Amino acid sequence: MAGIVETQTTASPFEGNSKSRGRMEIRRINFDLSDSAMARPPLGKRRRDAAVRSSDLEVKRSRRTECPRYGVTSVCGRRRDMEDSVAIRPSFCGEDGDGDVRGGDLHFFGVFDGHGCSHVSRRCKERMHEIVRGEYENGDAPWEDAMARSFRKMDDDVAEWSSGLASTSDDSNCRCEMRTPQRDSVGSTAVVAVLSPEKIVVSNCGDSRAVLCRNGVAIPLSVDHKPDRPDELRRIEEAGGRVIYWDGPRVLGVLAMSRAIGDSYLKPYVIPEPEVTVTDRTGEDECLILASDGLWDVVSDQTACGVARMCLQSRKGESSNQACSDASILLTRLALARHSADNVSVVVVDLRKTTQ
């Protein structure tokens, strides 16, 4: 059973209150015992049937893969408020009522970097994996289509949820207090990775990023959606918008990214449409790094991979849980040492086939 180490704090790391905890994921099999005793078949037949069901269940269990080991660190840093959220959902598709393990070997990792307030990133943390699961289980569409629909549904969900909260009561945790027009200027990036035994599916909307370390080489699995990216600049201008340089390129001089969940006041220039990559896993894959731009603004892809790789290799014979946790903490500290002014959230996932 895969152990999970997670380090997460919303306080300044300089206060020295980072926390670590271990957690064991235990999955239970529930059997339906509601049949009437009067309708039961003879004991011998019941035993034979039970043996067949048990054999089938063992075969299905053998198809399930354990969740990769990972570490998470999320800190407020030098910002006044914590607006990042991180979601980790091992085996997030679960089992159906017949004990089928379809989706049981799919694992969900997401980093959501909010802006304007934290409620959109928190909503993405709570709901994105459920929406992706629904799209996956409802058909055999390619991952590109399933992820595109998921992000659009997440955007619709945020709009509906925000309106519902604003019409009922304020959220005391929200700086924007969920009132129009403030809630219309709140949004979040979303970078999501779904891992299967054979594939890495990454869906990105905004300027958070996913980077694969393969045999020591950094391979970006997403491209930041910046307003001055030539294709994004062209799309914005063709929609009637403008990119204005105000402390860097910004859509209408306001938002420093060209795609996001939420931000209804900037539509159609800022869109929730993700870009999706599907990458075959190989035996040379070492780790996957998902992080908000608080890391990537000051640390290059190759440097991040070098740090994570060093942590994984330095703990031979020990739990890779701790190695991944060490990597996420060290990357966060490096970002802060390089004067990152943003929240910093880092997820490091061990992709090695055999944990050293």
Short mmCIF file of C-alpha atoms in Angstrom, two decimals:
data_model
loop_
_atom_site.label_atom_id
_atom_site.label_comp_id
_atom_site.label_asym_id
_atom_site.label_seq_id
_atom_site.Cartn_x
_atom_site.Cartn_y
_atom_site.Cartn_z
CA MET A 1 0.00 0.00 0.00
CA ALA A 2 1.48 3.33 -1.00
CA GLY A 3 2.34 5.70 1.81
CA ILE A 4 1.72 9.39 1.33
CA VAL A 5 3.76 12.23 2.75
CA GLU A 6 2.36 15.71 2.53
CA THR A 7 3.82 19.00 3.70
CA GLN A 8 1.56 22.00 3.61
CA THR A 9 1.31 25.34 5.39
CA THR A 10 -0.25 28.69 4.62
CA ALA A 11 2.02 30.60 6.97
CA SER A 12 5.34 32.19 6.10
CA PRO A 13 8.10 29.55 5.91
CA PHE A 14 10.35 31.90 7.85
CA GLU A 15 8.22 31.20 10.91
CA GLY A 16 9.39 27.60 10.81
CA ASN A 17 6.01 25.96 11.14
CA SER A 18 6.02 23.59 8.16
CA LYS A 19 4.40 20.27 8.97
CA SER A 20 4.78 16.71 7.76
CA ARG A 21 2.41 13.87 8.23
CA GLY A 22 2.08 10.31 6.96
CA ARG A 23 -1.16 8.83 5.78
CA MET A 24 -2.06 5.36 4.57
CA GLU A 25 -4.78 5.02 1.95
CA ILE A 26 -6.88 1.90 2.73
CA ARG A 27 -9.53 0.82 0.27
CA ARG A 28 -12.44 -1.31 1.48
CA ILE A 29 -14.51 -3.75 -0.51
CA ASN A 30 -18.21 -3.64 0.40
CA PHE A 31 -20.29 -6.71 -0.36
CA ASP A 32 -24.06 -6.64 -0.81
CA LEU A 33 -25.56 -8.93 1.83
CA SER A 34 -29.16 -7.84 1.34
CA ASP A 35 -30.40 -11.03 -0.36
CA SER A 36 -33.21 -12.79 1.46
CA ALA A 37 -32.13 -15.97 3.23
CA MET A 38 -35.21 -17.74 1.79
CA ALA A 39 -33.98 -17.06 -1.76
CA ARG A 40 -30.42 -18.28 -1.26
CA PRO A 41 -29.14 -21.19 -3.38
CA PRO A 42 -27.80 -24.36 -1.74
CA LEU A 43 -24.65 -23.99 0.37
CA GLY A 44 -22.38 -25.83 -2.07
CA LYS A 45 -23.38 -23.63 -4.99
CA ARG A 46 -22.95 -20.52 -2.87
CA ARG A 47 -19.41 -21.61 -2.01
CA ARG A 48 -18.54 -22.27 -5.66
CA ASP A 49 -20.00 -18.91 -6.72
CA ALA A 50 -18.15 -17.15 -3.93
CA ALA A 51 -14.88 -18.75 -5.04
CA VAL A 52 -15.43 -17.55 -8.62
CA ARG A 53 -16.27 -14.04 -7.45
CA SER A 54 -13.23 -14.02 -5.18
CA SER A 55 -11.00 -15.15 -8.05
CA ASP A 56 -12.41 -12.45 -10.35
CA LEU A 57 -11.90 -9.84 -7.68
CA GLU A 58 -8.25 -10.84 -7.18
CA VAL A 59 -7.66 -10.50 -10.93
CA LYS A 60 -9.24 -7.05 -10.90
CA ARG A 61 -7.22 -6.05 -7.85
CA SER A 62 -4.03 -7.10 -9.62
CA ARG A 63 -4.78 -4.61 -12.39
CA ARG A 64 -4.81 -1.73 -9.92
CA THR A 65 -1.58 0.21 -9.50
CA GLU A 66 -0.55 1.88 -6.28
CA CYS A 67 -0.54 5.65 -6.18
CA PRO A 68 2.95 6.98 -6.91
CA ARG A 69 4.77 8.44 -3.93
CA TYR A 70 4.62 12.22 -3.79
CA GLY A 71 5.41 15.28 -1.69
CA VAL A 72 3.53 18.57 -1.44
CA THR A 73 4.59 21.95 -0.10
CA SER A 74 2.37 25.04 -0.31
CA VAL A 75 3.35 28.33 1.36
CA CYS A 76 2.00 31.86 1.41
CA GLY A 77 5.47 33.32 1.01
CA ARG A 78 5.64 37.11 0.81
CA ARG A 79 2.02 37.57 -0.23
CA ARG A 80 -0.59 38.94 2.16
CA ASP A 81 -3.07 36.13 1.39
CA MET A 82 -2.80 32.47 0.44
CA GLU A 83 -4.63 31.94 -2.84
CA ASP A 84 -3.07 28.66 -4.05
CA SER A 85 -4.80 25.31 -3.65
CA VAL A 86 -3.50 21.78 -4.24
CA ALA A 87 -5.56 18.63 -4.88
CA ILE A 88 -4.24 15.05 -4.67
CA ARG A 89 -6.76 12.26 -5.40
CA PRO A 90 -5.25 8.74 -5.57
CA SER A 91 -7.32 6.22 -7.56
CA PHE A 92 -9.82 9.03 -8.05
CA CYS A 93 -12.19 7.15 -10.33
CA GLY A 94 -12.67 4.39 -7.75
CA GLU A 95 -14.73 1.25 -8.23
CA ASP A 96 -18.24 0.83 -9.50
CA GLY A 97 -20.94 -1.18 -7.76
CA ASP A 98 -19.78 -4.43 -9.38
CA GLY A 99 -16.26 -4.15 -8.05
CA ASP A 100 -14.91 -3.05 -11.43
CA VAL A 101 -11.61 -1.24 -11.15
CA ARG A 102 -12.00 0.87 -14.28
CA GLY A 103 -10.21 4.08 -13.40
CA GLY A 104 -8.84 2.68 -10.16
CA ASP A 105 -5.30 2.99 -11.53
CA LEU A 106 -5.75 6.66 -12.45
CA HIS A 107 -4.33 9.23 -10.05
CA PHE A 108 -5.19 12.94 -10.02
CA PHE A 109 -2.82 15.80 -9.14
CA GLY A 110 -3.78 19.46 -9.48
CA VAL A 111 -2.32 22.88 -8.66
CA PHE A 112 -4.64 25.90 -8.73
CA ASP A 113 -3.25 29.43 -8.39
CA GLY A 114 -6.02 31.88 -7.52
CA HIS A 115 -6.02 35.61 -8.15
CA GLY A 116 -8.33 38.30 -6.80
CA CYS A 117 -9.32 35.92 -3.99
CA SER A 118 -8.97 32.27 -3.07
CA HIS A 119 -12.52 30.98 -3.53
CA VAL A 120 -12.14 29.94 -7.20
CA SER A 121 -8.94 27.96 -6.54
CA ARG A 122 -10.61 26.33 -3.53
CA ARG A 123 -13.64 25.40 -5.63
CA CYS A 124 -11.35 23.86 -8.26
CA LYS A 125 -9.65 21.84 -5.53
CA GLU A 126 -13.01 20.51 -4.35
CA ARG A 127 -14.65 19.83 -7.70
CA MET A 128 -12.21 19.45 -10.60
CA HIS A 129 -11.41 15.78 -9.97
CA GLU A 130 -15.13 14.97 -9.74
CA ILE A 131 -15.81 16.64 -13.08
CA VAL A 132 -12.85 14.90 -14.76
CA ARG A 133 -14.02 11.59 -13.33
CA GLY A 134 -17.50 12.16 -14.73
CA GLU A 135 -16.14 12.89 -18.21
CA TYR A 136 -13.85 9.87 -18.09
CA GLU A 137 -16.56 7.47 -16.96
CA ASN A 138 -19.20 8.75 -19.37
CA GLY A 139 -17.56 7.67 -22.59
CA ASP A 140 -14.51 6.70 -24.62
CA ALA A 141 -13.64 10.18 -25.89
CA PRO A 142 -9.94 11.06 -26.23
CA TRP A 143 -8.36 12.64 -23.20
CA GLU A 144 -8.03 15.94 -25.09
CA ASP A 145 -11.80 16.18 -25.50
CA ALA A 146 -12.58 14.94 -21.98
CA MET A 147 -10.24 17.49 -20.40
CA ALA A 148 -11.53 20.36 -22.55
CA ARG A 149 -15.11 19.59 -21.50
CA SER A 150 -14.02 19.24 -17.86
CA PHE A 151 -12.42 22.67 -17.77
CA ARG A 152 -15.42 24.31 -19.43
CA LYS A 153 -17.72 22.62 -16.90
CA MET A 154 -15.46 23.75 -14.07
CA ASP A 155 -15.72 27.32 -15.34
CA ASP A 156 -19.53 27.05 -15.51
CA ASP A 157 -19.58 25.51 -12.03
CA VAL A 158 -17.53 28.40 -10.60
CA ALA A 159 -19.86 30.98 -12.17
CA GLU A 160 -22.99 29.26 -10.86
CA TRP A 161 -21.52 28.60 -7.43
CA SER A 162 -20.27 32.17 -7.02
CA SER A 163 -23.66 33.58 -7.97
CA GLY A 164 -25.38 31.27 -5.50
CA LEU A 165 -23.11 32.33 -2.65
CA ALA A 166 -23.45 36.00 -3.47
CA SER A 167 -27.24 35.79 -3.46
CA THR A 168 -27.41 34.03 -0.09
CA SER A 169 -24.63 35.01 2.27
CA ASP A 170 -21.09 36.27 2.23
CA ASP A 171 -18.13 33.98 2.65
CA SER A 172 -16.20 35.29 5.64
CA ASN A 173 -13.03 33.65 4.31
CA CYS A 174 -13.17 35.66 1.10
CA ARG A 175 -11.50 39.02 0.80
CA CYS A 176 -13.81 39.81 -2.12
CA GLU A 177 -16.85 38.91 0.05
CA MET A 178 -18.44 37.36 -3.04
CA ARG A 179 -20.21 40.55 -4.09
CA THR A 180 -20.58 41.80 -7.66
CA PRO A 181 -18.46 43.16 -9.25
CA GLN A 182 -15.68 41.76 -7.06
CA ARG A 183 -16.55 38.13 -7.67
CA ASP A 184 -16.42 38.65 -11.45
CA SER A 185 -12.73 39.56 -11.19
CA VAL A 186 -11.73 36.40 -9.31
CA GLY A 187 -10.18 33.44 -11.09
CA SER A 188 -7.59 30.70 -10.94
CA THR A 189 -5.07 28.89 -13.07
CA ALA A 190 -5.38 25.13 -13.28
CA VAL A 191 -2.71 22.59 -14.13
CA VAL A 192 -3.92 19.01 -13.76
CA ALA A 193 -2.08 15.73 -14.27
CA VAL A 194 -3.77 12.33 -14.52
CA LEU A 195 -1.34 9.43 -14.21
CA SER A 196 -2.02 5.93 -15.52
CA PRO A 197 0.47 3.06 -15.72
CA GLU A 198 1.12 3.96 -19.37
CA LYS A 199 0.33 7.67 -19.78
CA ILE A 200 0.77 11.13 -18.27
CA VAL A 201 -2.15 13.38 -19.21
CA VAL A 202 -1.56 17.06 -18.45
CA SER A 203 -4.19 19.75 -18.91
CA ASN A 204 -3.19 23.36 -18.37
CA CYS A 205 -5.03 26.67 -18.27
CA GLY A 206 -2.94 29.65 -17.14
CA ASP A 207 0.68 30.01 -16.05
CA SER A 208 1.12 27.19 -13.56
CA ARG A 209 3.24 24.44 -15.11
CA ALA A 210 3.96 20.72 -15.32
CA VAL A 211 7.51 19.50 -15.99
CA LEU A 212 8.66 15.91 -16.47
CA CYS A 213 12.17 14.86 -15.45
CA ARG A 214 13.30 12.07 -17.77
CA ASN A 215 16.83 10.74 -17.38
CA GLY A 216 17.91 14.08 -15.93
CA VAL A 217 16.40 16.18 -18.71
CA ALA A 218 13.53 18.60 -18.06
CA ILE A 219 10.61 18.14 -20.48
CA PRO A 220 7.82 20.76 -20.14
CA LEU A 221 4.41 19.12 -20.47
CA SER A 222 2.59 22.45 -20.55
CA VAL A 223 3.21 25.91 -21.99
CA ASP A 224 2.32 29.02 -20.00
CA HIS A 225 -0.62 31.07 -21.23
CA LYS A 226 0.92 34.54 -21.22
CA PRO A 227 -0.80 37.45 -23.02
CA ASP A 228 2.29 38.17 -25.13
CA ARG A 229 2.62 34.60 -26.40
CA PRO A 230 2.21 35.20 -30.15
CA ASP A 231 -0.75 32.88 -30.68
CA GLU A 232 -2.47 34.10 -27.51
CA LEU A 233 -1.89 37.76 -28.43
CA ARG A 234 -3.41 37.12 -31.85
CA ARG A 235 -6.43 35.34 -30.33
CA ILE A 236 -7.07 38.17 -27.86
CA GLU A 237 -6.84 40.87 -30.53
CA GLU A 238 -9.08 38.94 -32.94
CA ALA A 239 -11.69 38.77 -30.14
CA GLY A 240 -11.55 42.57 -29.83
CA GLY A 241 -9.31 42.77 -26.77
CA ARG A 242 -5.93 44.36 -26.14
CA VAL A 243 -2.74 43.46 -24.34
CA ILE A 244 -1.41 46.42 -22.38
CA TYR A 245 2.04 46.48 -20.78
CA TRP A 246 1.58 47.44 -17.15
CA ASP A 247 4.27 45.81 -15.05
CA GLY A 248 4.44 43.20 -17.81
CA PRO A 249 1.92 42.18 -20.47
CA ARG A 250 -1.68 42.05 -19.18
CA VAL A 251 -5.06 41.44 -20.79
CA LEU A 252 -6.69 44.91 -20.88
CA GLY A 253 -3.86 45.99 -18.58
CA VAL A 254 -5.30 43.83 -15.77
CA LEU A 255 -4.57 40.09 -15.88
CA ALA A 256 -1.08 38.69 -16.44
CA MET A 257 -2.36 35.46 -18.01
CA SER A 258 -4.53 34.81 -21.05
CA ARG A 259 -6.44 31.72 -19.86
CA ALA A 260 -8.02 30.97 -16.50
CA ILE A 261 -11.02 29.50 -14.72
CA GLY A 262 -13.38 32.32 -13.71
CA ASP A 263 -12.60 35.99 -14.53
CA SER A 264 -15.99 36.43 -16.15
CA TYR A 265 -15.47 40.18 -16.61
CA LEU A 266 -12.59 39.50 -19.03
CA LYS A 267 -14.41 37.07 -21.32
CA PRO A 268 -14.06 36.40 -24.23
CA TYR A 269 -10.42 37.51 -24.06
CA VAL A 270 -9.56 35.27 -21.10
CA ILE A 271 -10.88 31.76 -21.72
CA PRO A 272 -11.00 28.51 -19.70
CA GLU A 273 -10.00 26.32 -22.67
CA PRO A 274 -7.02 24.14 -21.66
CA GLU A 275 -4.15 22.82 -23.71
CA VAL A 276 -3.71 19.08 -23.22
CA THR A 277 -0.68 16.84 -23.69
CA VAL A 278 -0.66 13.04 -23.51
CA THR A 279 2.79 11.58 -22.91
CA ASP A 280 3.82 7.91 -22.92
CA ARG A 281 5.59 6.85 -19.75
CA THR A 282 9.02 5.25 -20.08
CA GLY A 283 11.49 3.50 -17.81
CA GLU A 284 13.64 6.66 -17.82
CA ASP A 285 10.95 8.81 -16.19
CA GLU A 286 12.09 9.98 -12.76
CA CYS A 287 9.59 12.51 -11.47
CA LEU A 288 6.84 14.95 -12.36
CA ILE A 289 6.77 18.47 -10.94
CA LEU A 290 3.57 20.53 -10.81
CA ALA A 291 3.89 24.06 -9.44
CA SER A 292 2.38 27.51 -9.43
CA ASP A 293 4.23 30.40 -11.05
CA GLY A 294 5.64 31.37 -7.66
CA LEU A 295 8.24 28.69 -8.40
CA TRP A 296 8.58 29.02 -12.17
CA ASP A 297 9.05 32.79 -12.12
CA VAL A 298 12.42 32.34 -10.41
CA VAL A 299 13.47 28.71 -10.99
CA SER A 300 14.07 27.19 -14.43
CA ASP A 301 12.62 23.84 -15.49
CA GLN A 302 16.06 22.23 -15.61
CA THR A 303 17.10 23.56 -12.20
CA ALA A 304 13.85 22.29 -10.65
CA CYS A 305 14.41 18.85 -12.14
CA GLY A 306 18.00 18.81 -10.91
CA VAL A 307 16.91 19.58 -7.35
CA ALA A 308 14.15 16.96 -7.36
CA ARG A 309 16.42 14.35 -8.92
CA MET A 310 19.11 14.99 -6.33
CA CYS A 311 16.60 14.44 -3.52
CA LEU A 312 15.31 11.20 -5.05
CA GLN A 313 18.79 9.81 -5.58
CA SER A 314 20.11 10.86 -2.17
CA ARG A 315 17.71 8.59 -0.26
CA LYS A 316 18.53 5.21 -1.76
CA GLY A 317 17.19 2.46 0.42
CA GLU A 318 14.82 4.86 2.17
CA SER A 319 11.20 5.77 1.55
CA SER A 320 10.71 7.85 -1.58
CA ASN A 321 7.87 9.52 0.30
CA GLN A 322 10.43 11.46 2.27
CA ALA A 323 12.51 12.10 -0.84
CA CYS A 324 9.53 13.67 -2.63
CA SER A 325 8.70 15.71 0.45
CA ASP A 326 12.31 16.87 0.69
CA ALA A 327 12.22 17.89 -2.99
CA SER A 328 9.04 19.92 -2.66
CA ILE A 329 10.34 21.69 0.46
CA LEU A 330 13.73 22.41 -1.08
CA LEU A 331 12.19 23.80 -4.28
CA THR A 332 9.93 26.06 -2.24
CA ARG A 333 12.84 27.33 -0.18
CA LEU A 334 14.85 27.94 -3.34
CA ALA A 335 12.02 30.03 -4.81
CA LEU A 336 11.81 32.12 -1.65
CA ALA A 337 15.60 32.51 -1.50
CA ARG A 338 15.42 33.86 -5.04
CA HIS A 339 12.87 36.42 -3.86
CA SER A 340 9.69 34.99 -5.34
CA ALA A 341 6.98 37.48 -4.40
CA ASP A 342 4.09 35.05 -4.94
CA ASN A 343 2.51 32.10 -3.18
CA VAL A 344 4.55 28.97 -3.93
CA SER A 345 2.95 25.53 -4.32
CA VAL A 346 4.97 22.51 -5.45
CA VAL A 347 4.00 18.86 -6.02
CA VAL A 348 6.74 16.31 -6.76
CA VAL A 349 5.62 12.85 -7.92
CA ASP A 350 7.99 9.87 -8.07
CA LEU A 351 7.55 8.15 -11.45
CA ARG A 352 10.28 5.55 -11.12
CA LYS A 353 9.02 2.06 -11.88
CA THR A 354 10.95 0.58 -8.98
CA THR A 355 11.23 2.71 -5.86
CA GLN A 356 14.81 2.81 -4.73
#
